[in-house]
mmCIF file of C-alpha atoms and ligand atoms in Angstrom:
data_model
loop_
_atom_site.group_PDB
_atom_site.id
_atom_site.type_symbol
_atom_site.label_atom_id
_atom_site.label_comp_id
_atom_site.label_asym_id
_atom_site.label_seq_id
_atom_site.Cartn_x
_atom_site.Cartn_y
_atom_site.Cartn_z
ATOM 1 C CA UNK A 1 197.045 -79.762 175.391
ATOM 2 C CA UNK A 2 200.622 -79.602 176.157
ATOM 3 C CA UNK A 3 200.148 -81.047 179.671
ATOM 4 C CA UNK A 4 197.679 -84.311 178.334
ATOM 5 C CA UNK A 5 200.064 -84.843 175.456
ATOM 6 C CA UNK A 6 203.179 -85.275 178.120
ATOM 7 C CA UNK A 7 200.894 -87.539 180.109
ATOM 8 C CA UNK A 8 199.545 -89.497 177.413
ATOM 9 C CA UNK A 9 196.021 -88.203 177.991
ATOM 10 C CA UNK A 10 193.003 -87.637 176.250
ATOM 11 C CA UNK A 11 191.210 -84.170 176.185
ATOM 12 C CA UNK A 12 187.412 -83.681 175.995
ATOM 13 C CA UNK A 13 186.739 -79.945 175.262
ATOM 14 C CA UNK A 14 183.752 -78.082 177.047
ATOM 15 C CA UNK A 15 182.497 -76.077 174.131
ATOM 16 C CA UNK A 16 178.930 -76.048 175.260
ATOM 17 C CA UNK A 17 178.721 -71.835 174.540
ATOM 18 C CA UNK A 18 182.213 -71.821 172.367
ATOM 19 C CA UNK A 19 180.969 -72.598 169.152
ATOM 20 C CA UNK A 20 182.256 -70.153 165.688
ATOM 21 C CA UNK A 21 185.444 -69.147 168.652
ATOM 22 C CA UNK A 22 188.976 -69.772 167.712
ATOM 23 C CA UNK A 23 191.994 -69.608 169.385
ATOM 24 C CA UNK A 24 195.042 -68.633 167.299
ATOM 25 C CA UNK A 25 193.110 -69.931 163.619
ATOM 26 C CA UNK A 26 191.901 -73.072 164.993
ATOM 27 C CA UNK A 27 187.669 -73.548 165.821
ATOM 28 C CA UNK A 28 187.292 -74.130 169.499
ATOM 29 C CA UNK A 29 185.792 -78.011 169.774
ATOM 30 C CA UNK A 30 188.385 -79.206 166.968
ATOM 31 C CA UNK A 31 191.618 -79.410 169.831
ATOM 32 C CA UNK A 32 190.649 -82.246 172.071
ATOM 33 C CA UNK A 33 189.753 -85.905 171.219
ATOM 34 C CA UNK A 34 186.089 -84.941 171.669
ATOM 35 C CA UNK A 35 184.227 -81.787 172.453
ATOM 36 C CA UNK A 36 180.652 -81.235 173.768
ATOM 37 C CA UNK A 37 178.213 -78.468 172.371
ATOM 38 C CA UNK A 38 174.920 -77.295 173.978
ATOM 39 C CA UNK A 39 172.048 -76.556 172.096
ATOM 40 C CA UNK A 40 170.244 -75.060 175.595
ATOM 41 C CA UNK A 41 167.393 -72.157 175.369
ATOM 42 C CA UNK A 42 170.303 -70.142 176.610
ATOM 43 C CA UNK A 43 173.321 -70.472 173.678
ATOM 44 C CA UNK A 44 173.170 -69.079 170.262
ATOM 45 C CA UNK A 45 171.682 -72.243 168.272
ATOM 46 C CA UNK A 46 169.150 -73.438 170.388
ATOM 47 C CA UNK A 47 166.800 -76.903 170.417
ATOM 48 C CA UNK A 48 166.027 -76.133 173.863
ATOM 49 C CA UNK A 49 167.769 -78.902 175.511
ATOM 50 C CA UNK A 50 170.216 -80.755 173.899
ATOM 51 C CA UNK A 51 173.826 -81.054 172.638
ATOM 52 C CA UNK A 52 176.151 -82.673 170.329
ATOM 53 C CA UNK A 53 179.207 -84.562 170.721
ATOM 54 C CA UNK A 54 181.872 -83.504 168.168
ATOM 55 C CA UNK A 55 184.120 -86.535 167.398
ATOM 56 C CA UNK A 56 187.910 -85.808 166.230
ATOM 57 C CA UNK A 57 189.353 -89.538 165.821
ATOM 58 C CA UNK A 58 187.351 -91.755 163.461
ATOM 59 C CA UNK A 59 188.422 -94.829 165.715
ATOM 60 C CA UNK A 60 185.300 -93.438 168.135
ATOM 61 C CA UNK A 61 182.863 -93.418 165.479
ATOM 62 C CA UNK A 62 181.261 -96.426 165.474
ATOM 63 C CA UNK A 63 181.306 -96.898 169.103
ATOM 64 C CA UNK A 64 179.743 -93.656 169.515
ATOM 65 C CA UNK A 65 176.531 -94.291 167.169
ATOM 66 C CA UNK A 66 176.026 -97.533 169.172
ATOM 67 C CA UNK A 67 176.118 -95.861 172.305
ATOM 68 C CA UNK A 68 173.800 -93.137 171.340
ATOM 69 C CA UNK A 69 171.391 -95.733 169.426
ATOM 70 C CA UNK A 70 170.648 -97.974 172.712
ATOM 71 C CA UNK A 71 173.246 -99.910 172.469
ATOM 72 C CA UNK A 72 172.167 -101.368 169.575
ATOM 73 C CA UNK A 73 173.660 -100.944 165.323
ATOM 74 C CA UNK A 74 170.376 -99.315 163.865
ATOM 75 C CA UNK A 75 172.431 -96.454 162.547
ATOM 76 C CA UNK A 76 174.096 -99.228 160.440
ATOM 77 C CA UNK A 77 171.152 -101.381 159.853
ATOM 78 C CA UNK A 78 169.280 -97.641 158.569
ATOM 79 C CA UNK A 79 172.253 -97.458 156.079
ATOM 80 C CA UNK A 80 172.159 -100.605 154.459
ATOM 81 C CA UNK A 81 175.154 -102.072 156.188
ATOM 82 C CA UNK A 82 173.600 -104.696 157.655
ATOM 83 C CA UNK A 83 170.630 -106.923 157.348
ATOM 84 C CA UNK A 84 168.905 -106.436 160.943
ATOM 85 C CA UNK A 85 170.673 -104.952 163.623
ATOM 86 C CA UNK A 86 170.623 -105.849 167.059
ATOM 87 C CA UNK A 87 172.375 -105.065 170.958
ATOM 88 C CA UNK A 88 175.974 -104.944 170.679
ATOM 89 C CA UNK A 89 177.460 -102.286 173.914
ATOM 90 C CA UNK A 90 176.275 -100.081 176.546
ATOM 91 C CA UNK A 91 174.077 -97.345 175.590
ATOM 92 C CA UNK A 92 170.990 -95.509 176.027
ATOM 93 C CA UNK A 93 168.403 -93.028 173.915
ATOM 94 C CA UNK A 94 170.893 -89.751 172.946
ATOM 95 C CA UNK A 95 168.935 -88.833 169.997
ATOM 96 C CA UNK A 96 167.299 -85.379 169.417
ATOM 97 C CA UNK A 97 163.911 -86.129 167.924
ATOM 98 C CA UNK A 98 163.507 -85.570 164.749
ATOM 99 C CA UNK A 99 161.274 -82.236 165.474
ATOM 100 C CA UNK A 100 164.024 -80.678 167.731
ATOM 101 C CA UNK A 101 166.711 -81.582 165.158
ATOM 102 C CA UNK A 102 164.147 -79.476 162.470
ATOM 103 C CA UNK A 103 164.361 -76.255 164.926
ATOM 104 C CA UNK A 104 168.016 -76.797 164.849
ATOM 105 C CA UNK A 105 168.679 -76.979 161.453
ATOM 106 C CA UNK A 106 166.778 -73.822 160.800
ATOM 107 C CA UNK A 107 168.668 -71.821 162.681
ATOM 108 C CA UNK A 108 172.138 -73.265 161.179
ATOM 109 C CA UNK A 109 170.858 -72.153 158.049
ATOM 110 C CA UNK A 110 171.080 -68.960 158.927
ATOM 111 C CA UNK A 111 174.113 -69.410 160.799
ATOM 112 C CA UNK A 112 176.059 -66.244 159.381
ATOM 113 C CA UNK A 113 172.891 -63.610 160.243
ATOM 114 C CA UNK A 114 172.614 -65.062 163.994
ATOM 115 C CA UNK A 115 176.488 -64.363 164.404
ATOM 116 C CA UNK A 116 176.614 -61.712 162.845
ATOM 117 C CA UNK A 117 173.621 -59.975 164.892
ATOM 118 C CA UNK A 118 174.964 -61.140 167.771
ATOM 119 C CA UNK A 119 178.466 -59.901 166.872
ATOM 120 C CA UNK A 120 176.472 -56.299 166.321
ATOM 121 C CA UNK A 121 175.309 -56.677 169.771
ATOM 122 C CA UNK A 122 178.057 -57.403 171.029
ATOM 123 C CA UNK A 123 179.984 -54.092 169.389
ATOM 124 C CA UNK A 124 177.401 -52.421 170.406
ATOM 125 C CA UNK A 125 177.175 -52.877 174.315
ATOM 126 C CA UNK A 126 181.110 -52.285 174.281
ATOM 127 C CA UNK A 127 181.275 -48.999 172.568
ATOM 128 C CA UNK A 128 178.190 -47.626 174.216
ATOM 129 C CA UNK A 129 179.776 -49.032 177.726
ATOM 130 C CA UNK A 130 182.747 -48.028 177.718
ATOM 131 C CA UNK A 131 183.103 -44.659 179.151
ATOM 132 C CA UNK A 132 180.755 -45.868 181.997
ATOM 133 C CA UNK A 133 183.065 -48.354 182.494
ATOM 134 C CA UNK A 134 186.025 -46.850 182.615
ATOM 135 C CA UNK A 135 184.764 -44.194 185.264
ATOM 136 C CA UNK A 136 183.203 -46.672 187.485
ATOM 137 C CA UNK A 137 186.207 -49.666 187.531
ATOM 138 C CA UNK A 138 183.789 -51.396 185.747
ATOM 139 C CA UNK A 139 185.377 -53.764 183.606
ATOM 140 C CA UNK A 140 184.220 -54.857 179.973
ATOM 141 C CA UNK A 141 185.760 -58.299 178.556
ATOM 142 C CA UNK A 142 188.392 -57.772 175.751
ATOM 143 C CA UNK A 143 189.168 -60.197 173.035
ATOM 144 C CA UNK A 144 192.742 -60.690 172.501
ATOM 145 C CA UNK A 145 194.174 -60.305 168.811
ATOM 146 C CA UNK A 146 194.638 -64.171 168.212
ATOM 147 C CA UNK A 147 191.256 -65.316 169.469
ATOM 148 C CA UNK A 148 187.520 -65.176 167.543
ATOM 149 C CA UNK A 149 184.863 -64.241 169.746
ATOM 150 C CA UNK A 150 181.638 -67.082 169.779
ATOM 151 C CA UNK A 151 179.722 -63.797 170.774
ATOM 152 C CA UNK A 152 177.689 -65.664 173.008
ATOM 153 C CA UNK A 153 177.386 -63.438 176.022
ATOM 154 C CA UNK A 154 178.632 -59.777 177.231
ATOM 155 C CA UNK A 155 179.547 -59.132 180.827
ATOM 156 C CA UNK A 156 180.469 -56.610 183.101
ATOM 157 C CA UNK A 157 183.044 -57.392 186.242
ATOM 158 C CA UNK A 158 181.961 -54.664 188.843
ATOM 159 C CA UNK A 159 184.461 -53.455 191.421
ATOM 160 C CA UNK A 160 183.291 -55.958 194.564
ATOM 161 C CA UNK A 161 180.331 -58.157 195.513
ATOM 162 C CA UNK A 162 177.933 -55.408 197.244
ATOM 163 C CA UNK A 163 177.935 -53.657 193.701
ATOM 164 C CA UNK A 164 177.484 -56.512 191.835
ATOM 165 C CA UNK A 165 173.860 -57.401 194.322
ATOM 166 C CA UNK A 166 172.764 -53.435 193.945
ATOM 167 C CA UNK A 167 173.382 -53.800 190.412
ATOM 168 C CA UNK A 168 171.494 -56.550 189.454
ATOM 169 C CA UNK A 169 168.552 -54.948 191.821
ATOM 170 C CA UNK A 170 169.006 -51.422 190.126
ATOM 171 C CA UNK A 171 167.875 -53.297 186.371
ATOM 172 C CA UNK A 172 165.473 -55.631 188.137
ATOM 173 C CA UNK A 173 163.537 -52.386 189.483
ATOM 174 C CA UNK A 174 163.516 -51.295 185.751
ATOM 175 C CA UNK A 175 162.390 -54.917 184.746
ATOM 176 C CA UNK A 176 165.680 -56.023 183.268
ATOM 177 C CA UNK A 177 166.336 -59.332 183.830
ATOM 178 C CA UNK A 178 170.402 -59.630 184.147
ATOM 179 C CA UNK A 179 172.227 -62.519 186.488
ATOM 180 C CA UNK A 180 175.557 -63.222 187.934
ATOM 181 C CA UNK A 181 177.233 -66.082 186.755
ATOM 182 C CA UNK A 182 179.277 -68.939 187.489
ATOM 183 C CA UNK A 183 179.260 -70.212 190.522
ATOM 184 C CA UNK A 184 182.642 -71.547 191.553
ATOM 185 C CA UNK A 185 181.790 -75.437 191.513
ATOM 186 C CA UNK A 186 184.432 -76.150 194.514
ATOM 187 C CA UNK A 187 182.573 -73.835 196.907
ATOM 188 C CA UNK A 188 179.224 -75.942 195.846
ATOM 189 C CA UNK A 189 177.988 -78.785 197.985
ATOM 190 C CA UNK A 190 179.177 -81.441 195.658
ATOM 191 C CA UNK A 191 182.352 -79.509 195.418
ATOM 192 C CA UNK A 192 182.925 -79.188 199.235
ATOM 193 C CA UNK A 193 182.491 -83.056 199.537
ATOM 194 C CA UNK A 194 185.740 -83.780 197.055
ATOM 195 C CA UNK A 195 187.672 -80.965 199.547
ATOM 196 C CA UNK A 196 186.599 -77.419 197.703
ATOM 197 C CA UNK A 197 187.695 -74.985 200.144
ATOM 198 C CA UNK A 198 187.456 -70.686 199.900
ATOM 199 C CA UNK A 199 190.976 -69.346 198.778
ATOM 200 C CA UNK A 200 191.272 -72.329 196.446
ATOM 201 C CA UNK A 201 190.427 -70.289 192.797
ATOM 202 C CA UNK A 202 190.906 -66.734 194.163
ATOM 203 C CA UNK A 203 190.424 -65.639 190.516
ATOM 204 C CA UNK A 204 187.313 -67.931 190.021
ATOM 205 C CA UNK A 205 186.028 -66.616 193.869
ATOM 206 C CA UNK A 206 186.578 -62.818 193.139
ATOM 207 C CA UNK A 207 184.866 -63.072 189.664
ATOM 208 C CA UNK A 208 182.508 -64.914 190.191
ATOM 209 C CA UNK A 209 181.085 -62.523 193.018
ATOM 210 C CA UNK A 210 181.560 -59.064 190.510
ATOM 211 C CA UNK A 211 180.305 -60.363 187.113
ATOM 212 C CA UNK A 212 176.935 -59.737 185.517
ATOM 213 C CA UNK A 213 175.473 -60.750 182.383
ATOM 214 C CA UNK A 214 173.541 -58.549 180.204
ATOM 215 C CA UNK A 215 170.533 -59.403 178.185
ATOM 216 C CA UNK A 216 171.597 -60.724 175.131
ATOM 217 C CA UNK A 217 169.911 -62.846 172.548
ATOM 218 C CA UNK A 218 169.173 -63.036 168.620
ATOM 219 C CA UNK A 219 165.885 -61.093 168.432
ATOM 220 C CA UNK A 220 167.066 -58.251 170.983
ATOM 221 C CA UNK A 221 165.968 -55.372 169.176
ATOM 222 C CA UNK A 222 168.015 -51.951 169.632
ATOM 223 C CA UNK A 223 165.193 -49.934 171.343
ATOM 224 C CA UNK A 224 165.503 -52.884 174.198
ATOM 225 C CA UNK A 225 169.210 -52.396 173.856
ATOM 226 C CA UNK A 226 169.232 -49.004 174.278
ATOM 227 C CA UNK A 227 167.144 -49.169 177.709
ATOM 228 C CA UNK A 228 169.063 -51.765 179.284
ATOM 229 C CA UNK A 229 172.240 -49.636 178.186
ATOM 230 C CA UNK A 230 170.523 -46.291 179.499
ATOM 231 C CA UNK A 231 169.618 -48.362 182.911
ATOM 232 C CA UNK A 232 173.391 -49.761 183.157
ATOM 233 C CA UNK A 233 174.753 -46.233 182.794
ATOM 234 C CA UNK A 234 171.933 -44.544 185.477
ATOM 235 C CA UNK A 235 173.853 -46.861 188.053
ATOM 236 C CA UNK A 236 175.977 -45.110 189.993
ATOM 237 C CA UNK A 237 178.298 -46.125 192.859
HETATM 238 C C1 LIG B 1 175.671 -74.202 178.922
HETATM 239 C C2 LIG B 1 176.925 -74.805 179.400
HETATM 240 C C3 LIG B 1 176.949 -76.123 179.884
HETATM 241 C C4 LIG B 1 175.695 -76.963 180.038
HETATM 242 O O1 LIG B 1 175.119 -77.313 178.800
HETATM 243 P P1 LIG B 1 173.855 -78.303 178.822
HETATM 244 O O2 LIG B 1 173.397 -78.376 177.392
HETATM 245 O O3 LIG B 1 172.840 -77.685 179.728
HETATM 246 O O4 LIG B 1 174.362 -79.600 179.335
HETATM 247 C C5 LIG B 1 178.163 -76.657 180.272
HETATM 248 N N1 LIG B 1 179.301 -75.943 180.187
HETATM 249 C C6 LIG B 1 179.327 -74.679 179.734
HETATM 250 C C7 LIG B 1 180.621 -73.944 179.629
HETATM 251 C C8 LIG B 1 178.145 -74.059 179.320
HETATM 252 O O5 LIG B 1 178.171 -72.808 178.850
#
């Protein structure tokens, strides 16, 4: 923020999985201009597909609604603000349907219960992990005092690469589904053709070759918890 403010810039915040976080008191998607959410069949509120745009400067408002309503000033016209509406900017058709937004809205209601389960998860994976961990130079992520977890995944950063591809075959064999994750984007096809070159992120490289995701979603019930945590700890390297 510092950075964009010296240069006069606006920030757009990827919060697609950082929703309910907070960094030093303030909710994650409230620090740039705009922020993005995902409502995909992997993050904790889930449509599906789908996302929302989270607007902090009333001066986009209007715009925004056109843009997401075809172009056009129906959201307007559906409020009584005008008398017809009609094309007035780019656009094209961003609305959920109605029957997503339903699904959606269910699961905000319970808001509090999905967090908190997943917070329980969560707590759970770490305590139960941690000696493992700590014998293997496995490491667990930490959240630091000033920050609020979103709780929306748990991960483990094995010791190299070769451990990371027997691990995820060690829980596949005991049909546990758990993946590696991210890719560094600059290594990627599209990446290499804007110049992405290996030694570039060394962090991003080396992490992104160790880390595993567990299973982790509302529902998971703690039987299924405790296998996947019995099957982490029978790994040994
Ligand atoms: C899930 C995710 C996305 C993609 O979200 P979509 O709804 O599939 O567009 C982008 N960025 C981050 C950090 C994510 O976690």
């Amino acid at each position: 923020m510092d950075i964009a403010a010296r240069h006069g810039l606006p920030v757009i915040e990827d919060n697609a999985h950082g929703l309910f976080g907070a960094y030093r008191g303030q909710p994650l998607g409230t620090f740039g201009k705009f922020a993005t959410l995902s409502f995909h069949e992997t993050k904790n509120l889930s449509c599906g597909e789908g996302g929302a745009l989270v607007i902090n400067d009333r001066r986009f408002y209007e715009r925004a609604e056109i843009i997401r309503e075809k172009g056009t000033d129906r959201s307007r016209f559906f409020r009584g603000q005008v008398d017809r509406y009609t094309w007035r900017d780019i656009g094209s058709s961003f609305l959920p349907s109605d029957i997503l937004a339903a699904l959606l809205w269910a699961q905000i209601e319970i808001v509090d219960a999905i967090q908190a389960k997943r917070r329980e998860i969560y707590e759970r994976y770490a305590a139960s992990l941690q000696p493992w961990a700590a014998n293997h130079g496995v490491i667990l992520p930490t959240i630091p005092d000033h920050c609020a977890c979103s709780y929306h995944l748990f991960y483990l950063l094995l010791p190299n690469s070769a451990a990371q591809g027997a691990f995820i075959r060690h829980l596949q064999a005991r049909r546990i589904n758990a993946v590696f994750h991210y890719q560094p984007l600059h290594l990627t096809p599209m990446g290499r053709q804007f110049d992405g070159k290996i030694g570039q992120c060394p962090v991003t490289e080396s992490a992104a070759g160790r880390l595993v995701r567990l299973p982790f979603y509302f529902d998971l019930e703690s039987a299924d918890q405790d296998r996947v945590i019995n099957a982490v700890q029978s790994f040994t390297f």
